[in-house]
XYZ file of C-alpha atoms in Angstrom:
250
model
C -1.059 -72.348 -9.269
C -0.566 -70.916 -12.571
C -2.101 -67.910 -14.784
C -2.192 -65.268 -11.959
C -0.707 -61.809 -12.438
C -1.614 -59.270 -9.784
C -0.253 -56.483 -11.968
C -2.553 -57.149 -14.794
C -6.002 -55.939 -14.494
C -8.748 -58.090 -16.025
C -10.402 -61.374 -15.642
C -7.803 -64.145 -15.180
C -8.155 -67.925 -15.218
C -6.447 -69.481 -12.270
C -5.304 -73.177 -12.782
C -4.686 -75.165 -9.577
C -2.822 -78.514 -9.955
C -2.218 -81.015 -7.087
C -0.760 -84.516 -7.920
C -3.215 -85.899 -10.449
C -5.762 -83.440 -9.691
C -6.469 -80.108 -11.619
C -8.898 -77.564 -11.309
C -9.408 -73.867 -12.262
C -11.461 -70.696 -11.425
C -11.663 -67.074 -12.477
C -10.480 -63.957 -10.640
C -11.150 -60.303 -11.586
C -7.985 -58.089 -10.980
C -9.171 -54.553 -10.478
C -7.467 -51.169 -9.973
C -9.458 -48.883 -7.595
C -6.529 -46.725 -6.394
C -7.022 -43.162 -6.673
C -4.372 -41.032 -8.481
C -2.771 -38.529 -6.067
C -2.406 -34.522 -6.964
C 0.351 -32.307 -5.313
C 0.424 -28.711 -5.887
C 3.499 -26.888 -7.144
C 4.015 -23.840 -4.782
C 1.863 -22.772 -2.062
C -1.611 -23.526 -1.204
C -2.442 -19.982 -0.903
C -1.092 -17.265 -3.156
C -1.526 -13.393 -2.785
C -0.786 -11.337 -5.550
C -0.829 -7.541 -6.047
C -3.793 -6.018 -8.227
C -2.692 -5.069 -11.584
C 0.325 -7.622 -11.721
C 0.339 -11.030 -13.728
C -0.912 -14.243 -12.302
C 1.359 -17.128 -13.398
C 0.017 -20.400 -12.951
C 2.158 -22.786 -10.782
C 0.206 -25.991 -11.979
C 0.646 -29.307 -10.097
C 1.847 -33.073 -10.493
C -0.334 -36.161 -10.403
C 0.765 -39.905 -10.180
C -1.174 -42.911 -10.221
C -0.673 -46.855 -10.640
C -0.133 -46.253 -14.362
C 2.713 -43.514 -13.688
C 2.855 -39.975 -14.095
C -0.457 -38.208 -14.983
C 0.619 -34.581 -14.974
C -0.467 -33.698 -18.421
C -3.738 -35.076 -17.727
C -4.629 -32.694 -14.963
C -7.704 -30.329 -15.482
C -7.523 -26.730 -13.823
C -10.679 -25.012 -13.370
C -11.036 -21.591 -11.880
C -13.883 -20.081 -9.750
C -14.527 -16.542 -8.475
C -15.576 -16.529 -4.825
C -18.157 -14.316 -3.748
C -20.192 -14.026 -0.421
C -23.082 -16.206 -1.856
C -21.474 -18.595 -4.414
C -18.610 -19.582 -6.632
C -18.615 -18.647 -10.110
C -16.633 -20.423 -12.868
C -14.377 -18.174 -14.937
C -12.026 -18.661 -17.835
C -8.985 -17.039 -16.019
C -7.502 -15.136 -12.909
C -8.456 -11.555 -13.407
C -5.997 -9.467 -11.704
C -7.415 -6.118 -12.538
C -10.042 -6.391 -9.635
C -9.770 -7.138 -6.213
C -11.115 -10.643 -5.325
C -10.396 -14.181 -4.430
C -10.357 -16.938 -6.685
C -10.014 -20.838 -6.492
C -7.894 -22.819 -8.755
C -9.153 -26.602 -8.530
C -7.202 -29.394 -9.974
C -8.431 -32.770 -11.020
C -7.385 -35.752 -12.775
C -8.758 -39.167 -13.844
C -6.566 -42.110 -14.737
C -7.582 -44.714 -17.641
C -9.543 -46.822 -15.311
C -11.770 -44.168 -14.365
C -10.119 -43.466 -10.791
C -10.647 -40.161 -10.015
C -8.163 -38.140 -7.662
C -9.311 -36.233 -4.738
C -9.799 -32.494 -6.103
C -6.991 -30.226 -4.849
C -7.543 -26.573 -4.414
C -5.349 -23.539 -4.262
C -6.585 -20.156 -3.262
C -5.646 -17.019 -5.058
C -6.174 -13.449 -3.504
C -5.825 -10.492 -5.483
C -5.067 -7.631 -3.226
C -4.233 -3.843 -3.097
C -1.369 -3.150 -0.669
C 0.323 -0.521 -2.568
C 0.258 3.007 -1.097
C -0.566 6.068 -3.392
C 2.196 8.135 -4.590
C 1.945 11.867 -3.737
C 3.645 14.471 -5.896
C 3.708 17.879 -4.358
C 3.869 21.009 -6.375
C 7.333 22.152 -6.889
C 5.982 25.862 -7.143
C 4.686 25.801 -3.361
C 5.752 28.588 -1.248
C 6.857 27.582 2.111
C 7.765 30.959 3.645
C 4.889 33.316 5.121
C 5.333 36.954 6.422
C 4.279 37.405 9.932
C 0.560 37.911 10.225
C 0.156 36.926 6.764
C -1.937 34.288 5.090
C -1.043 30.939 4.422
C -0.508 30.393 0.740
C -2.383 27.910 -1.245
C -0.602 24.723 -1.321
C -1.062 22.064 -4.034
C -0.438 18.283 -4.323
C -1.735 15.373 -6.562
C -1.501 11.649 -5.843
C -1.646 8.452 -8.079
C -2.452 5.005 -7.461
C -2.094 1.576 -8.786
C -5.806 0.833 -8.546
C -7.797 4.110 -7.869
C -8.173 6.336 -10.683
C -8.765 9.352 -8.467
C -7.246 9.854 -5.001
C -7.369 13.202 -3.180
C -4.567 14.521 -1.163
C -5.738 16.230 2.266
C -3.432 19.252 3.042
C -3.399 19.965 6.859
C -1.868 23.606 7.745
C -3.443 23.518 11.078
C -0.357 23.552 12.984
C 0.863 26.795 11.416
C 0.618 29.945 13.591
C 1.025 33.026 11.351
C 0.999 35.317 14.306
C 4.319 33.743 15.558
C 7.765 33.610 14.073
C 8.869 29.775 13.661
C 8.986 26.696 11.544
C 6.025 24.555 11.217
C 4.896 21.181 9.823
C 2.529 20.816 6.846
C 1.075 17.584 6.033
C 0.276 15.879 2.887
C -2.272 12.813 3.169
C -3.638 10.562 0.583
C -5.558 7.382 1.325
C -7.067 5.127 -1.436
C -10.021 3.195 -1.326
C -8.286 0.090 0.269
C -7.056 2.212 3.000
C -3.695 2.309 1.749
C -2.194 5.602 3.266
C 0.894 7.835 2.382
C 2.081 10.733 4.266
C 4.539 13.432 3.250
C 5.541 16.474 5.284
C 6.997 19.879 4.337
C 8.394 22.768 6.788
C 6.936 26.131 6.425
C 8.315 29.108 7.922
C 6.757 32.279 9.543
C 9.333 35.140 9.203
C 9.329 38.782 10.143
C 10.966 40.932 7.332
C 9.448 44.194 8.386
C 11.618 46.946 9.703
C 9.970 48.650 12.694
C 8.720 52.249 12.277
C 9.704 54.879 15.134
C 7.303 57.758 15.850
C 9.113 60.468 18.078
C 6.928 62.206 20.584
C 7.087 65.981 20.280
C 8.487 68.218 17.704
C 11.104 66.859 15.418
C 13.754 68.831 15.467
C 13.254 69.520 19.163
C 14.903 72.731 20.274
C 16.265 73.231 23.965
C 18.487 75.770 25.543
C 22.156 75.092 25.924
C 23.342 74.304 29.619
C 19.997 73.142 30.465
C 18.691 69.711 31.127
C 17.229 67.640 28.281
C 13.969 65.804 29.007
C 13.357 63.304 26.358
C 9.495 62.859 25.481
C 10.174 59.362 24.322
C 9.019 57.451 21.120
C 7.011 54.318 20.070
C 8.185 51.961 17.715
C 5.486 50.246 15.525
C 6.086 46.639 14.043
C 3.834 44.097 12.712
C 4.656 42.043 15.892
C 3.062 45.046 17.825
C 3.755 48.444 19.502
C 6.541 48.737 21.900
C 8.458 51.810 23.376
C 11.614 52.772 21.657
C 14.988 52.855 23.734
C 16.804 56.270 23.472
C 20.548 56.395 23.500
C 21.724 59.582 24.812
C 25.319 58.778 25.134
C 26.406 61.439 22.384
C 24.219 64.031 23.736
C 26.159 67.209 25.411
C 24.067 69.900 26.621
C 27.066 72.187 27.047
C 27.622 72.645 23.209
C 25.629 74.104 20.583
């Protein structure tokens, strides 16, 4: 048997010789083997909104050898109802994309399409900047001062800072926690806290009952009429110290 090459695609004439007999026939050698595509990197990529997407590409091989340079990549944006072909991966918006990889060899054998999922997400928390001029000390029974803060975010243009002072009791001396909270549209949350103090800096005022000065006779008993102390925390009876009082002396 001569004339047959299994590695050569096309029509071949096969000659069969047996003793004094010779015959021939034709065979067609075809290549129907699909090329194969292998992704570089992972099948699903998650990237942060606002960052760059770097195409990892893929490799392809067929019976003819490497076909990597012949791979065609197409991008589609995935919505709830359809896939829309796009020119590139837009990382400025939150979305899901597919990168589709296809290749065909010179004998028109098409590889099975390989798909990579690209998800653009927002997982970055807002950044809270608390006003350095905020006041964190309050007089007893005073008013809570206006506290200010702003927030910036990698995706949302405007993020509000909620300031919670509900734990502050201005009628009781102590240290209390104030909470600053910022939540962006993708529910990324940042919480900052500061301590605020309620302090008593006022000196009590003493009101003496009776006359002042109070005149009494020498060598008689002294009966104190008492006194009332008035303070921003309330009124209370003043304590009298008579240790230095000598009724036998003028």
